[in-house]
XYZ file of C-alpha atoms in Angstrom:
646
model
C -101.546 149.885 117.462
C -97.816 149.615 116.791
C -94.523 149.179 118.448
C -91.285 150.400 116.886
C -88.574 148.017 115.959
C -86.200 147.952 118.873
C -83.248 146.559 116.907
C -82.474 149.749 115.060
C -79.826 152.037 116.527
C -81.462 154.852 114.561
C -84.917 154.317 116.073
C -85.126 157.337 118.356
C -83.342 159.576 115.829
C -85.937 158.743 113.108
C -89.196 158.215 115.041
C -91.740 160.484 116.541
C -90.800 158.951 119.949
C -94.022 156.942 119.809
C -93.338 153.419 121.019
C -96.821 151.981 121.351
C -100.287 153.511 120.661
C -103.875 152.396 120.738
C -107.161 154.201 120.086
C -110.752 153.166 119.727
C -111.327 155.846 117.112
C -109.814 156.299 113.673
C -108.844 159.878 112.926
C -105.965 161.221 110.791
C -103.898 161.826 113.967
C -104.532 158.429 115.519
C -103.539 156.846 112.177
C -100.312 158.927 112.162
C -99.467 157.931 115.721
C -100.151 154.261 115.036
C -98.207 154.080 111.771
C -95.380 151.565 111.960
C -91.928 153.004 111.325
C -89.158 150.834 109.844
C -85.532 151.865 109.809
C -82.969 149.870 107.770
C -79.367 149.274 108.632
C -78.285 152.401 106.678
C -80.612 154.695 108.589
C -83.278 154.964 105.870
C -86.762 155.393 107.333
C -89.894 153.881 105.698
C -93.345 154.497 107.072
C -96.775 155.205 105.474
C -96.394 158.960 105.962
C -92.634 159.611 106.277
C -89.614 158.330 104.360
C -86.018 159.426 103.972
C -82.521 159.224 105.132
C -79.759 158.507 105.788
C -80.167 160.732 108.808
C -83.552 162.054 109.841
C -84.335 164.024 112.979
C -86.816 162.675 115.521
C -90.065 164.578 115.432
C -90.950 167.254 116.184
C -88.376 169.198 114.130
C -87.132 172.748 114.103
C -85.909 174.630 111.037
C -82.355 175.853 111.575
C -79.539 177.187 109.393
C -76.907 174.613 108.482
C -73.509 175.406 110.127
C -71.344 178.105 108.593
C -68.612 175.568 108.154
C -70.867 173.233 106.129
C -72.173 176.117 104.040
C -68.663 177.364 103.317
C -67.524 173.923 102.329
C -70.446 173.034 100.054
C -72.094 176.293 99.045
C -75.351 174.800 100.330
C -77.348 178.071 100.287
C -75.776 179.631 97.136
C -76.615 176.377 95.316
C -80.171 176.128 96.662
C -81.779 176.599 93.233
C -79.613 173.814 91.796
C -80.540 171.468 94.656
C -84.214 172.077 94.291
C -84.197 171.811 90.490
C -82.500 168.373 90.645
C -84.897 167.167 93.364
C -88.081 168.374 91.589
C -86.912 166.715 88.323
C -86.474 163.382 90.048
C -89.840 163.646 91.835
C -91.563 164.331 88.494
C -90.112 161.121 86.985
C -91.796 159.242 89.770
C -95.124 161.034 89.431
C -94.746 162.808 92.795
C -96.184 166.301 92.934
C -95.382 168.656 95.758
C -95.885 172.374 96.157
C -93.112 172.624 98.779
C -89.600 171.352 98.122
C -87.147 173.034 100.433
C -83.372 172.973 101.139
C -82.766 173.687 104.811
C -81.278 172.632 108.096
C -83.343 170.303 110.354
C -82.852 169.760 114.079
C -84.928 167.810 116.489
C -86.789 169.928 119.065
C -86.463 167.282 121.869
C -83.159 165.578 121.129
C -81.146 168.185 119.306
C -78.252 167.145 117.079
C -74.908 168.902 117.614
C -75.427 170.627 114.166
C -78.496 171.045 111.969
C -78.810 168.265 109.365
C -78.690 169.650 105.791
C -81.923 168.305 104.232
C -83.988 168.349 101.074
C -87.520 168.448 102.511
C -90.487 167.448 100.397
C -93.846 168.312 101.999
C -96.746 166.197 100.767
C -100.449 166.865 100.882
C -102.234 164.583 103.344
C -104.281 163.075 100.489
C -101.101 161.945 98.660
C -100.394 158.243 98.580
C -96.924 156.912 99.476
C -96.059 155.368 96.043
C -92.366 155.292 95.275
C -91.463 157.889 97.978
C -88.532 155.969 99.294
C -87.231 155.133 95.849
C -87.416 158.833 94.877
C -85.750 159.937 98.143
C -82.819 157.581 97.631
C -82.424 158.708 93.989
C -82.350 162.344 95.064
C -79.712 161.530 97.675
C -77.525 159.687 95.116
C -77.765 162.645 92.754
C -76.717 165.228 95.354
C -74.473 163.577 97.927
C -71.355 163.848 95.751
C -71.624 167.697 95.816
C -73.197 167.993 99.262
C -71.648 165.358 101.545
C -73.826 164.753 104.631
C -77.093 165.788 102.945
C -80.333 163.900 103.763
C -83.616 163.696 101.953
C -87.009 163.621 103.585
C -90.516 163.171 102.103
C -93.207 163.660 104.720
C -96.948 164.092 105.146
C -97.455 167.793 106.015
C -99.502 166.783 109.114
C -96.467 165.019 110.598
C -94.582 168.310 110.370
C -97.133 169.921 112.725
C -96.137 169.596 116.335
C -98.463 167.755 118.754
C -99.463 169.564 121.918
C -100.773 168.749 125.368
C -103.889 170.539 126.687
C -105.298 170.145 130.244
C -108.387 167.957 130.431
C -111.409 170.017 131.356
C -113.280 169.463 134.589
C -116.490 168.590 132.744
C -114.860 165.471 131.168
C -115.858 162.207 132.849
C -112.266 161.141 133.330
C -111.437 164.207 135.492
C -112.786 162.892 138.735
C -111.457 159.402 138.075
C -107.841 160.205 137.211
C -106.336 159.603 140.649
C -108.088 156.242 140.933
C -106.954 155.275 137.466
C -103.346 156.351 138.159
C -103.263 154.477 141.465
C -104.539 151.264 139.760
C -101.733 151.567 137.224
C -99.090 152.313 139.912
C -100.032 149.354 142.086
C -100.340 146.761 139.264
C -97.303 144.564 139.830
C -97.772 142.924 136.410
C -96.862 146.067 134.614
C -93.136 146.535 134.019
C -92.569 150.057 135.123
C -88.798 149.828 135.396
C -88.500 151.610 131.988
C -91.159 154.240 132.826
C -90.479 157.864 133.666
C -94.050 158.766 134.508
C -97.727 158.886 133.541
C -100.032 161.798 132.840
C -103.323 162.506 131.087
C -103.975 165.287 128.575
C -105.915 166.220 125.478
C -103.167 165.433 122.980
C -103.022 166.506 119.286
C -102.227 169.197 116.767
C -105.619 171.009 116.766
C -105.463 174.502 118.258
C -108.991 173.851 119.581
C -108.143 171.633 122.576
C -111.589 169.982 122.585
C -110.869 168.575 119.182
C -107.922 166.561 120.489
C -108.318 163.110 121.995
C -108.028 162.517 125.735
C -104.787 160.454 125.959
C -103.108 158.660 128.808
C -99.396 159.162 128.155
C -96.739 156.825 129.578
C -93.304 158.382 129.389
C -90.618 155.721 128.820
C -86.883 155.969 128.802
C -85.093 156.361 125.466
C -83.215 153.175 126.255
C -86.405 151.230 126.861
C -86.675 148.033 124.864
C -90.249 147.015 125.744
C -92.367 145.323 124.635
C -95.197 147.488 125.849
C -98.224 145.575 124.571
C -98.865 143.775 127.908
C -98.744 147.008 129.928
C -100.841 148.759 127.285
C -103.508 146.092 127.502
C -103.567 146.197 131.306
C -103.951 149.958 131.199
C -106.796 149.484 128.736
C -108.402 147.066 131.220
C -108.076 149.655 133.969
C -109.777 152.233 131.827
C -112.441 149.804 130.738
C -113.305 149.103 134.383
C -114.178 152.763 134.717
C -117.449 153.495 133.103
C -117.161 155.578 129.844
C -113.347 155.582 129.940
C -112.470 152.746 127.571
C -112.271 155.250 124.702
C -109.292 157.087 126.267
C -106.254 156.721 123.990
C -103.006 155.208 125.325
C -99.651 156.350 124.166
C -96.198 155.105 125.228
C -93.806 157.924 124.355
C -90.027 158.377 124.721
C -89.951 161.318 127.080
C -88.156 162.249 130.227
C -88.111 165.018 132.823
C -85.173 167.423 132.585
C -83.980 170.157 134.897
C -84.111 173.491 133.086
C -80.604 174.966 133.373
C -78.873 176.012 130.150
C -77.502 178.916 127.846
C -78.253 181.931 125.413
C -77.490 185.649 126.224
C -78.813 188.478 128.378
C -80.462 191.796 127.466
C -78.330 194.861 128.038
C -81.034 196.473 130.215
C -80.852 193.459 132.567
C -77.304 194.486 133.453
C -77.910 196.688 136.529
C -76.540 197.011 139.998
C -79.913 195.940 141.421
C -80.821 192.268 141.298
C -83.517 191.434 138.733
C -86.135 188.694 139.322
C -86.598 186.690 136.084
C -83.013 187.418 134.849
C -80.285 184.805 134.483
C -78.103 183.601 137.305
C -74.957 181.404 137.228
C -72.542 179.799 139.639
C -69.439 181.879 140.348
C -66.274 180.188 138.994
C -68.269 177.326 137.414
C -68.881 176.516 133.775
C -72.306 175.117 134.652
C -75.350 176.361 132.565
C -77.363 179.404 133.452
C -80.797 179.537 135.222
C -83.218 182.133 136.521
C -83.584 184.132 139.764
C -87.183 183.795 141.014
C -87.288 186.846 143.272
C -86.943 188.059 146.835
C -88.538 186.369 149.848
C -88.239 187.536 153.456
C -87.731 185.358 156.495
C -88.521 186.265 160.188
C -86.970 184.022 162.829
C -89.069 185.361 165.720
C -91.626 188.040 166.384
C -88.865 190.224 167.799
C -86.556 190.065 164.827
C -86.818 192.035 161.596
C -87.699 190.495 158.269
C -84.511 189.531 156.407
C -84.456 189.378 152.576
C -83.067 186.487 150.585
C -83.044 185.686 146.858
C -84.966 182.470 146.000
C -84.234 180.102 143.116
C -83.958 176.298 142.566
C -81.265 174.329 144.373
C -80.139 172.669 141.145
C -79.463 176.145 139.794
C -76.732 176.681 142.385
C -75.501 173.079 142.546
C -72.480 172.749 140.254
C -72.731 169.349 138.456
C -69.716 167.063 138.073
C -67.274 168.405 135.428
C -68.096 172.021 136.430
C -66.539 172.268 139.907
C -62.795 172.522 139.415
C -62.573 176.314 139.584
C -64.889 176.692 142.574
C -61.835 176.600 144.817
C -60.503 179.806 143.262
C -62.767 181.747 145.586
C -60.228 183.352 148.024
C -61.791 182.376 151.363
C -61.787 178.712 150.438
C -58.196 178.490 149.217
C -56.093 175.762 150.848
C -52.415 174.986 150.510
C -53.021 171.389 149.543
C -54.834 170.620 146.266
C -55.737 167.170 147.544
C -57.326 168.722 150.564
C -59.408 170.967 148.333
C -60.645 167.970 146.335
C -61.679 166.194 149.522
C -63.604 169.293 150.703
C -65.442 169.482 147.364
C -66.341 165.807 147.373
C -67.633 165.873 150.952
C -69.596 169.027 150.379
C -71.417 167.820 147.277
C -72.045 164.324 148.670
C -73.620 165.867 151.775
C -76.212 167.860 149.841
C -77.372 164.912 147.718
C -80.930 164.418 148.976
C -80.110 166.317 152.195
C -81.028 169.884 153.011
C -78.436 172.651 153.536
C -79.091 174.386 156.856
C -77.829 177.897 157.625
C -74.202 178.014 158.720
C -73.432 174.320 158.926
C -72.587 173.139 155.452
C -69.182 173.317 153.662
C -71.017 173.891 150.349
C -71.887 177.353 151.618
C -68.169 178.234 151.620
C -67.821 178.174 147.840
C -71.292 178.021 146.218
C -71.749 181.655 145.218
C -74.258 182.998 142.697
C -73.797 185.668 140.056
C -76.334 187.781 138.118
C -76.296 188.095 135.207
C -74.426 184.881 134.693
C -70.952 185.140 133.226
C -71.788 182.479 130.576
C -74.691 184.668 129.340
C -72.615 187.866 129.389
C -69.919 186.134 127.298
C -72.558 184.861 124.878
C -74.054 188.381 124.600
C -70.561 189.810 123.878
C -70.072 187.156 121.192
C -73.479 187.943 119.654
C -72.810 191.669 119.673
C -69.484 191.069 117.974
C -71.379 189.134 115.304
C -73.786 192.076 114.728
C -70.841 194.457 114.373
C -69.145 192.134 111.923
C -72.281 192.054 109.750
C -72.338 195.819 109.634
C -68.678 195.984 108.727
C -69.232 194.496 105.342
C -66.831 194.798 102.393
C -68.855 197.796 101.171
C -68.591 199.442 104.614
C -64.823 198.954 104.635
C -64.568 200.623 101.197
C -66.558 203.574 102.530
C -64.285 203.740 105.598
C -61.187 203.892 103.401
C -62.688 206.847 101.522
C -63.927 208.528 104.712
C -60.428 208.277 106.286
C -58.903 209.873 103.186
C -61.416 212.716 103.286
C -60.651 213.257 106.963
C -56.975 213.797 106.129
C -57.520 215.646 102.814
C -61.052 216.485 101.634
C -59.879 216.442 97.989
C -58.331 212.961 98.269
C -61.307 210.647 98.829
C -64.866 210.463 97.499
C -68.251 209.451 98.938
C -71.478 210.551 97.280
C -74.301 211.797 99.617
C -76.081 208.421 99.651
C -72.919 206.513 100.521
C -71.998 209.160 103.104
C -75.418 208.808 104.771
C -75.312 205.011 104.872
C -71.713 205.057 106.236
C -72.630 207.548 108.994
C -75.703 205.534 109.910
C -73.597 202.372 110.131
C -71.082 204.197 112.369
C -73.910 205.163 114.747
C -75.118 201.572 114.891
C -71.609 200.257 115.539
C -71.120 202.849 118.348
C -74.325 201.699 120.020
C -73.291 198.116 119.790
C -69.797 198.857 121.147
C -71.407 200.630 124.071
C -73.626 197.645 124.695
C -70.613 195.304 124.524
C -68.714 197.521 126.985
C -71.620 197.280 129.470
C -71.626 193.448 129.185
C -67.847 193.497 129.872
C -68.209 195.740 132.878
C -70.749 193.450 134.534
C -68.526 190.366 134.196
C -66.469 191.952 137.007
C -69.368 192.987 139.255
C -72.039 190.362 138.895
C -71.447 188.616 142.254
C -74.930 188.299 143.780
C -74.249 186.424 147.043
C -73.631 183.161 148.848
C -75.793 180.048 149.379
C -77.580 180.513 152.688
C -79.794 177.431 152.824
C -81.430 174.960 150.434
C -83.473 171.871 149.863
C -80.553 169.790 148.782
C -80.253 168.069 145.399
C -82.866 165.492 144.335
C -84.755 165.502 147.652
C -88.284 164.100 147.769
C -90.759 164.995 150.504
C -94.346 164.620 151.510
C -96.558 167.445 150.357
C -99.537 168.406 152.580
C -101.037 170.250 149.607
C -101.278 167.112 147.426
C -103.775 164.987 149.306
C -106.027 162.833 147.189
C -108.744 160.269 147.478
C -106.840 158.760 150.467
C -105.700 160.717 153.472
C -102.089 159.963 152.619
C -99.887 162.930 151.680
C -98.376 162.699 148.177
C -94.631 163.116 147.587
C -93.047 165.799 145.402
C -89.577 167.128 144.664
C -88.177 169.810 146.822
C -85.923 172.150 144.801
C -85.168 175.581 146.352
C -82.176 177.622 147.420
C -81.891 180.849 149.412
C -79.115 183.262 148.514
C -77.731 185.768 151.078
C -77.584 188.675 148.733
C -74.652 191.134 148.911
C -76.030 194.309 150.424
C -74.790 196.430 147.497
C -77.021 194.482 145.114
C -80.112 195.870 146.773
C -80.384 199.181 144.841
C -81.926 201.575 147.276
C -84.243 204.431 146.100
C -85.744 206.790 148.643
C -84.708 204.387 151.379
C -86.557 201.475 149.943
C -85.433 198.346 148.192
C -86.022 198.586 144.419
C -87.048 195.497 143.101
C -89.067 192.365 143.397
C -91.063 193.054 140.254
C -90.323 190.525 137.406
C -88.033 191.788 134.709
C -90.054 193.047 131.718
C -88.342 191.566 128.629
C -88.693 193.735 125.508
C -90.363 196.428 127.568
C -93.249 194.198 128.644
C -95.146 195.756 131.609
C -95.166 193.490 134.657
C -96.927 195.922 137.035
C -99.876 193.546 137.307
C -97.677 190.763 138.609
C -98.777 191.292 142.237
C -99.074 189.164 145.402
C -102.794 189.211 146.175
C -105.521 186.669 145.592
C -106.331 183.099 146.427
C -103.777 180.406 145.544
C -106.399 177.838 144.469
C -107.573 180.064 141.636
C -104.669 178.908 139.479
C -106.138 175.373 139.319
C -108.913 176.187 136.964
C -109.072 175.347 133.255
C -109.905 178.964 132.406
C -107.159 180.660 134.429
C -103.677 181.532 133.048
C -100.421 181.503 134.943
C -97.359 183.518 133.850
C -93.648 183.614 134.417
C -90.580 185.790 133.614
C -87.490 183.642 132.820
C -84.133 184.096 131.136
C -84.745 181.816 128.078
C -88.373 182.212 127.070
C -88.925 185.540 128.814
C -92.501 186.478 129.631
C -94.870 183.537 128.899
C -98.455 182.416 129.763
C -99.853 178.949 130.327
C -102.398 176.857 132.201
C -101.906 174.450 135.049
C -103.049 170.900 134.554
C -105.299 170.177 137.532
C -104.640 166.462 137.080
C -101.260 165.725 138.621
C -98.493 164.096 136.684
C -96.969 160.978 138.320
C -93.196 160.629 137.943
C -91.155 157.533 138.707
C -87.678 157.527 140.278
C -85.935 154.111 140.053
C -83.065 153.726 142.521
C -80.404 151.088 142.145
C -80.199 150.523 145.895
C -82.139 147.417 146.915
C -85.703 147.812 148.176
C -87.531 145.841 150.751
C -87.598 142.696 148.632
C -84.120 143.158 147.236
C -85.176 144.669 143.947
C -84.950 148.254 142.557
C -86.891 150.761 144.656
C -89.535 152.824 142.862
C -90.513 156.262 144.281
C -93.504 158.064 142.878
C -93.844 161.854 143.016
C -96.948 163.922 142.125
C -96.202 167.122 140.271
C -97.997 170.166 138.991
C -97.423 170.746 135.283
C -98.034 173.749 133.043
C -98.777 173.950 129.364
C -98.271 177.120 127.254
C -101.399 178.823 125.888
C -99.765 179.679 122.583
C -97.173 178.305 120.150
C -94.260 179.480 122.317
C -93.133 177.006 125.027
C -93.956 178.083 128.571
C -90.374 177.301 129.557
C -87.156 175.905 128.232
C -83.657 175.107 129.558
C -82.416 178.126 131.501
C -85.849 179.026 132.977
C -85.463 176.941 136.188
C -85.868 179.039 139.270
C -88.409 181.461 137.767
C -91.430 182.380 139.894
C -94.795 181.311 138.502
C -97.523 183.867 138.977
C -101.266 183.170 139.290
C -104.313 184.735 137.788
C -104.150 187.739 140.111
C -100.364 188.007 140.008
C -99.724 186.021 143.215
C -96.572 183.845 143.341
C -97.880 180.279 143.249
C -94.768 178.291 142.506
C -91.180 177.932 141.241
C -90.438 176.440 137.829
C -87.949 173.618 138.116
C -87.947 171.571 134.882
C -90.064 170.021 132.233
C -90.602 167.344 129.585
C -89.441 168.808 126.264
C -91.086 166.050 124.200
C -94.484 167.013 125.565
C -93.612 170.749 125.911
C -94.844 170.895 129.533
C -93.147 172.578 132.475
C -93.012 171.400 136.106
C -93.742 173.710 139.092
C -93.079 173.364 142.813
C -95.963 174.500 144.919
C -94.872 177.701 146.772
C -96.727 176.536 149.838
C -94.639 173.362 150.005
C -91.494 175.491 149.434
C -92.337 177.868 152.277
C -93.160 175.008 154.614
C -89.791 173.366 153.877
C -87.930 176.634 154.223
C -89.348 177.006 157.724
C -88.335 173.493 158.694
C -84.820 173.774 157.312
C -83.929 177.275 158.447
C -85.962 177.518 161.674
C -87.746 180.602 160.455
C -91.148 181.278 162.007
C -92.518 182.918 158.899
C -91.760 183.358 155.156
C -93.318 185.747 152.656
C -92.769 187.222 149.208
C -91.251 190.714 149.428
C -93.576 193.226 147.861
C -92.756 194.959 144.607
C -90.838 197.826 146.292
C -88.739 195.213 148.168
C -90.293 195.907 151.537
């Protein structure tokens, strides 16, 4: 058991986000989680299995290249051998033996620094004893910091460098049937200070790829700003578990972790730039600098038995809701222009205030006048143009430019320049590569001017919470969940017609992946089975597979407005979560809005966010979404359009 020192400003930057932990069993992982971490006033970290400073990333950590500016200023990579030689020499003087000493950039996976931290990383065998590690790390730093300003040194147990993962608890485990009762006991215990909590969930948690080898762990997500202490709440949770037969051996972990909406930025594949809309491809908000998200697909609404089915594009509401700081240019849309700038600002303010926790109904909301959606997103197209320019620049090396000079001379006078056959072949091959890249770039540029997808038709509103008839538990009460959906009235020309049919509700197949088996048949409940995979196609992580956790995650929303007794009001939602079945995350920022497909290809939900620290994604139940769409729009029926768009 341990609790991190709350006095250090560097705490979250240096820790594994673990704030309090207890386990009835001693294993190497429980020992790692319970190790106390100390951070001094200069940012130097000291723990039994990790030391270093002056700036360490919070775990887990990604390897990333240091910035070009830092490398140009210090020669970090060209001097790699020098850095490693100096570091190894100092390690030897302290009797520290390591097979891996690396010079690289480090960046936290969950709380990413603006730039990778240049680091000398010393990986230690798990049997190594922490003798003089901190002394050696500081000595290495003193030796190198004069040449490489901003460098850090880290000596770490190799096991800490392995990311911990969540795995759904299997139905056969004794805690499975008791989870709701346990969670309710925790939620209704007034002696637990939940004001700093973001949620609770239960998983098998650890680094072993065999999920059964990882301990069942009750995880309490706490805010990064939380000061604790957590020992009282941890003990009361332990008492709740102990009251349930056989469950007092469940581990308890308080972890800095929070739910995040998954809208963000890289680029877009060239083959995603088509006239026809593409489910699974990025979308953005027209005339807004907000991040990109994903289009789920096409649904059809029928407003009475006598009316035809009408198609709309479906995504998350937060994907079309421009956040503050990204709204100024929305008024550039011609049909919303006003003579008075002040009047425009008032219109914007009223529109966005109205949709906070309130649904947008067809035809009656000012937000519909200027919230338009584009596909692919302009942000992604610009990033793809920039990336393509980078590829072209790499090909146009100094050697290539020398060849070009000679080739130009030969073109004017064959006797003037010279290229041997090998040089001529490489030059011609490079020219072909550049031509292909220029064509790709031209395609991205063309679609910046014709990526308007359509206008907001209706939506859930932002941050709205609603009872879910599909989340009943041990009581007859309905459970609450987030509503996060938006319908887009698609421009007719974006439905690419082939042989009189709409082409396209099949998910986009990134890197040529076949998605023909993503269909709409089969029973919904089949996805809630420990042996059944779900899949999605999204703009950031592309085609991924995962498993639903049948045990709901409980999230806490703390509102500043006074509750019944005059204190902060706590609202609890009950959410489906998904864990990847491989080392790739199921979803990341930018994947919000993607359809989630069940075992037989049926659409079972919409991805709307996740907890990066735990690497789990959140999904809205498509049944709840359809029910809410009917209530908000007045439609009698809603269905997923089939793969031909019919």
